[in-house]
Amino acid sequence: SSELTQDPAVSVALGQSVKITCRGDSLRIYFASWYLQKPGQAPVLVMYGKNKRPSGIPDRFSGSSSGNTASLTITGAQAEDEGDYYCNSRDSSGNHLVFGGGTKVTVL
Amino acid sequence: QVQLQESGPGLVKSSQTLSLTCSVSGDSITSGDYYWNWIRQSPGKGLEWIGYSYNSGGTSYNPSLKSRVAISVDTSKNQIFLKLSSLTAADTAVYYCARGETYTGFYVFDQWGQGTLVTVSS
């Protein structure tokens, strides 16, 4: 079982906003990183640390954290934002890494 | 831009040992303070971290796999290796290698290979 919990699926209308959450005790200590995986492809880093975006990731992606919950928000979702989003962090011991179970985002 | 490429057998028999190689190009695997990870994804399932080797020579493994896994590197060949023993059908997955970096307060997998599908047959 994962130490990070994500909602299995969420849908959003084209151009609207959606927040994806990740919960876990280790998130009280560590920031989450977020990855987008499209079908048949490797995951791609989209957010890390305290709201940091890798080069090439649009600024409609933003991150936040409060208590044991990390969030990834897409403001003005586009069709290309569809896919599976995974959060990742160190576990509570700090010695290992864990992924959330993933959230499937559908843009309607 | 660093690139990672996994290679290995696509089909292995249960109870045997899986050996995979991750070949890194575009930079030396010793050029920075990086962690070299293996991650897998069973069909239709989520990502599972297997473990890493880092440049100072240490390793860390997923506790659920620790008794069966070994990760090593060959700096002269710029390659990272995964060995997973006592295979069962549950080990059928796409196996990814990924470069990791740790910062104060967080960890990122910033570069990934394309993954290689391994099927365990009886």
GROMACS .gro file of C-alpha atoms in nm:
model
  230
    1SER     CA    1   0.000   0.000   0.000
    2SER     CA    2   0.115   0.353  -0.081
    3GLU     CA    3   0.199   0.602   0.193
    4LEU     CA    4   0.071   0.874  -0.039
    5THR     CA    5  -0.300   0.884  -0.122
    6GLN     CA    6  -0.451   1.034  -0.435
    7ASP     CA    7  -0.805   1.040  -0.567
    8PRO     CA    8  -0.829   0.786  -0.852
    9ALA     CA    9  -0.986   1.016  -1.109
   10VAL     CA   10  -1.104   1.369  -1.171
   11SER     CA   11  -1.254   1.546  -1.470
   12VAL     CA   12  -1.242   1.909  -1.573
   13ALA     CA   13  -1.408   2.110  -1.848
   14LEU     CA   14  -1.178   2.256  -2.110
   15GLY     CA   15  -1.047   2.591  -1.987
   16GLN     CA   16  -1.159   2.538  -1.629
   17SER     CA   17  -0.944   2.474  -1.322
   18VAL     CA   18  -0.879   2.150  -1.138
   19LYS     CA   19  -0.692   2.069  -0.818
   20ILE     CA   20  -0.528   1.729  -0.768
   21THR     CA   21  -0.438   1.634  -0.413
   22CYS     CA   22  -0.189   1.401  -0.250
   23ARG     CA   23  -0.207   1.314   0.119
   24GLY     CA   24   0.047   1.151   0.347
   25ASP     CA   25   0.225   1.196   0.677
   26SER     CA   26   0.562   1.245   0.506
   27LEU     CA   27   0.424   1.556   0.337
   28ARG     CA   28   0.438   1.731   0.673
   29ILE     CA   29   0.817   1.709   0.633
   30TYR     CA   30   0.884   1.690   0.259
   31PHE     CA   31   0.745   1.865  -0.046
   32ALA     CA   32   0.588   1.650  -0.315
   33SER     CA   33   0.702   1.625  -0.674
   34TRP     CA   34   0.445   1.575  -0.948
   35TYR     CA   35   0.464   1.377  -1.272
   36LEU     CA   36   0.234   1.352  -1.573
   37GLN     CA   37   0.221   1.025  -1.760
   38LYS     CA   38   0.044   0.998  -2.094
   39PRO     CA   39  -0.050   0.657  -2.238
   40GLY     CA   40   0.249   0.459  -2.356
   41GLN     CA   41   0.496   0.720  -2.237
   42ALA     CA   42   0.734   0.765  -1.947
   43PRO     CA   43   0.632   1.007  -1.672
   44VAL     CA   44   0.742   1.369  -1.703
   45LEU     CA   45   0.821   1.597  -1.409
   46VAL     CA   46   0.576   1.891  -1.398
   47MET     CA   47   0.616   2.036  -1.047
   48TYR     CA   48   0.858   2.008  -0.759
   49GLY     CA   49   0.961   2.170  -0.435
   50LYS     CA   50   0.772   2.478  -0.327
   51ASN     CA   51   0.586   2.552  -0.652
   52LYS     CA   52   0.876   2.507  -0.895
   53ARG     CA   53   0.816   2.421  -1.259
   54PRO     CA   54   1.077   2.258  -1.482
   55SER     CA   55   1.167   2.436  -1.800
   56GLY     CA   56   0.896   2.391  -2.063
   57ILE     CA   57   0.608   2.332  -1.822
   58PRO     CA   58   0.334   2.594  -1.873
   59ASP     CA   59   0.259   2.839  -1.595
   60ARG     CA   60  -0.100   2.714  -1.576
   61PHE     CA   61   0.048   2.446  -1.350
   62SER     CA   62   0.101   2.547  -0.987
   63GLY     CA   63   0.176   2.364  -0.666
   64SER     CA   64   0.097   2.418  -0.300
   65SER     CA   65   0.124   2.238   0.030
   66SER     CA   66  -0.052   2.252   0.366
   67GLY     CA   67  -0.014   2.011   0.654
   68ASN     CA   68  -0.018   1.656   0.519
   69THR     CA   69  -0.158   1.753   0.179
   70ALA     CA   70   0.017   1.858  -0.140
   71SER     CA   71  -0.182   1.996  -0.433
   72LEU     CA   72  -0.127   2.046  -0.801
   73THR     CA   73  -0.359   2.294  -0.969
   74ILE     CA   74  -0.415   2.334  -1.340
   75THR     CA   75  -0.567   2.676  -1.414
   76GLY     CA   76  -0.728   2.674  -1.756
   77ALA     CA   77  -0.692   2.305  -1.838
   78GLN     CA   78  -0.605   2.213  -2.196
   79ALA     CA   79  -0.665   1.889  -2.384
   80GLU     CA   80  -0.295   1.807  -2.367
   81ASP     CA   81  -0.311   1.808  -1.988
   82GLU     CA   82  -0.500   1.477  -1.989
   83GLY     CA   83  -0.320   1.184  -1.837
   84ASP     CA   84  -0.223   1.022  -1.512
   85TYR     CA   85  -0.070   1.244  -1.246
   86TYR     CA   86   0.150   1.094  -0.976
   87CYS     CA   87   0.287   1.256  -0.664
   88ASN     CA   88   0.612   1.142  -0.509
   89SER     CA   89   0.801   1.211  -0.191
   90ARG     CA   90   1.029   1.051   0.060
   91ASP     CA   91   0.851   0.824   0.305
   92SER     CA   92   0.810   0.908   0.672
   93SER     CA   93   1.147   0.755   0.757
   94GLY     CA   94   1.315   0.970   0.495
   95ASN     CA   95   1.510   0.671   0.373
   96HIS     CA   96   1.289   0.556   0.088
   97LEU     CA   97   1.080   0.701  -0.189
   98VAL     CA   98   0.710   0.651  -0.251
   99PHE     CA   99   0.456   0.735  -0.516
  100GLY     CA  100   0.090   0.809  -0.479
  101GLY     CA  101  -0.150   0.577  -0.656
  102GLY     CA  102  -0.210   0.829  -0.934
  103THR     CA  103  -0.499   1.049  -1.045
  104LYS     CA  104  -0.643   1.014  -1.392
  105VAL     CA  105  -0.734   1.359  -1.525
  106THR     CA  106  -0.989   1.381  -1.805
  107VAL     CA  107  -1.044   1.710  -1.988
  108LEU     CA  108  -1.400   1.728  -2.115
  109GLN     CA  109   2.064   1.664  -2.251
  110VAL     CA  110   2.118   1.339  -2.068
  111GLN     CA  111   1.935   1.036  -2.207
  112LEU     CA  112   1.860   0.704  -2.040
  113GLN     CA  113   1.788   0.378  -2.221
  114GLU     CA  114   1.682   0.054  -2.059
  115SER     CA  115   1.763  -0.283  -2.210
  116GLY     CA  116   1.716  -0.646  -2.119
  117PRO     CA  117   1.510  -0.958  -2.188
  118GLY     CA  118   1.145  -0.900  -2.259
  119LEU     CA  119   1.047  -1.244  -2.134
  120VAL     CA  120   1.179  -1.430  -1.834
  121LYS     CA  121   1.065  -1.740  -1.653
  122SER     CA  122   0.927  -1.743  -1.304
  123SER     CA  123   1.175  -1.820  -1.025
  124GLN     CA  124   1.460  -1.685  -1.239
  125THR     CA  125   1.658  -1.362  -1.195
  126LEU     CA  126   1.589  -1.055  -1.407
  127SER     CA  127   1.887  -0.850  -1.521
  128LEU     CA  128   1.831  -0.506  -1.675
  129THR     CA  129   2.075  -0.241  -1.791
  130CYS     CA  130   2.026   0.135  -1.808
  131SER     CA  131   2.270   0.307  -2.045
  132VAL     CA  132   2.322   0.678  -1.990
  133SER     CA  133   2.437   0.911  -2.267
  134GLY     CA  134   2.497   1.284  -2.283
  135ASP     CA  135   2.673   1.309  -1.949
  136SER     CA  136   2.879   1.103  -1.708
  137ILE     CA  137   2.684   0.932  -1.431
  138THR     CA  138   2.948   1.063  -1.191
  139SER     CA  139   2.925   1.425  -1.304
  140GLY     CA  140   2.688   1.538  -1.032
  141ASP     CA  141   2.537   1.435  -0.703
  142TYR     CA  142   2.277   1.213  -0.866
  143TYR     CA  143   2.077   0.912  -0.764
  144TRP     CA  144   2.018   0.642  -1.023
  145ASN     CA  145   1.678   0.480  -0.973
  146TRP     CA  146   1.476   0.189  -1.097
  147ILE     CA  147   1.098   0.227  -1.099
  148ARG     CA  148   0.839  -0.013  -1.234
  149GLN     CA  149   0.478  -0.007  -1.341
  150SER     CA  150   0.263  -0.318  -1.360
  151PRO     CA  151   0.008  -0.323  -1.644
  152GLY     CA  152  -0.271  -0.077  -1.570
  153LYS     CA  153  -0.123   0.010  -1.231
  154GLY     CA  154   0.070   0.291  -1.070
  155LEU     CA  155   0.440   0.360  -1.029
  156GLU     CA  156   0.646   0.164  -0.777
  157TRP     CA  157   0.992   0.276  -0.670
  158ILE     CA  158   1.234  -0.018  -0.663
  159GLY     CA  159   1.550   0.148  -0.538
  160TYR     CA  160   1.854   0.358  -0.621
  161SER     CA  161   2.228   0.372  -0.626
  162TYR     CA  162   2.390   0.708  -0.564
  163ASN     CA  163   2.722   0.847  -0.663
  164SER     CA  164   2.889   0.813  -0.327
  165GLY     CA  165   2.835   0.440  -0.362
  166GLY     CA  166   2.536   0.375  -0.141
  167THR     CA  167   2.207   0.207  -0.221
  168SER     CA  168   1.851   0.215  -0.092
  169TYR     CA  169   1.574  -0.027  -0.174
  170ASN     CA  170   1.199  -0.049  -0.140
  171PRO     CA  171   1.143  -0.249   0.180
  172SER     CA  172   0.890  -0.471   0.000
  173LEU     CA  173   1.154  -0.577  -0.255
  174LYS     CA  174   1.474  -0.546  -0.056
  175SER     CA  175   1.535  -0.920  -0.015
  176ARG     CA  176   1.525  -0.977  -0.392
  177VAL     CA  177   1.682  -0.666  -0.549
  178ALA     CA  178   2.031  -0.536  -0.617
  179ILE     CA  179   2.128  -0.217  -0.800
  180SER     CA  180   2.482  -0.148  -0.911
  181VAL     CA  181   2.670   0.082  -1.148
  182ASP     CA  182   2.963   0.059  -1.387
  183THR     CA  183   3.105   0.409  -1.412
  184SER     CA  184   3.345   0.309  -1.689
  185LYS     CA  185   3.051   0.207  -1.908
  186ASN     CA  186   2.812   0.476  -1.780
  187GLN     CA  187   2.557   0.209  -1.696
  188ILE     CA  188   2.327   0.118  -1.409
  189PHE     CA  189   2.212  -0.238  -1.347
  190LEU     CA  190   1.911  -0.398  -1.183
  191LYS     CA  191   1.892  -0.755  -1.064
  192LEU     CA  192   1.562  -0.891  -0.931
  193SER     CA  193   1.552  -1.251  -0.816
  194SER     CA  194   1.284  -1.514  -0.749
  195LEU     CA  195   1.054  -1.373  -1.012
  196THR     CA  196   0.679  -1.429  -1.012
  197ALA     CA  197   0.401  -1.312  -1.242
  198ALA     CA  198   0.357  -1.013  -1.010
  199ASP     CA  199   0.692  -0.882  -1.135
  200THR     CA  200   0.554  -0.838  -1.486
  201ALA     CA  201   0.588  -0.465  -1.550
  202VAL     CA  202   0.744  -0.185  -1.747
  203TYR     CA  203   1.076  -0.110  -1.581
  204TYR     CA  204   1.209   0.246  -1.593
  205CYS     CA  205   1.542   0.388  -1.496
  206ALA     CA  206   1.536   0.748  -1.380
  207ARG     CA  207   1.787   1.003  -1.259
  208GLY     CA  208   1.709   1.153  -0.922
  209GLU     CA  209   1.823   1.460  -0.735
  210THR     CA  210   1.768   1.541  -0.372
  211TYR     CA  211   1.730   1.890  -0.237
  212THR     CA  212   1.651   2.019   0.107
  213GLY     CA  213   1.292   1.911   0.157
  214PHE     CA  214   1.226   1.729  -0.164
  215TYR     CA  215   1.338   1.475  -0.421
  216VAL     CA  216   1.283   1.473  -0.796
  217PHE     CA  217   1.313   1.226  -1.080
  218ASP     CA  218   1.419   1.470  -1.349
  219GLN     CA  219   1.514   1.237  -1.635
  220TRP     CA  220   1.350   0.907  -1.730
  221GLY     CA  221   1.419   0.634  -1.978
  222GLN     CA  222   1.142   0.514  -2.208
  223GLY     CA  223   1.098   0.194  -2.013
  224THR     CA  224   1.124  -0.171  -2.104
  225LEU     CA  225   0.845  -0.426  -2.069
  226VAL     CA  226   0.933  -0.742  -1.883
  227THR     CA  227   0.691  -1.034  -1.882
  228VAL     CA  228   0.736  -1.317  -1.635
  229SER     CA  229   0.603  -1.647  -1.763
  230SER     CA  230   0.549  -1.976  -1.591
   0.00000   0.00000   0.00000
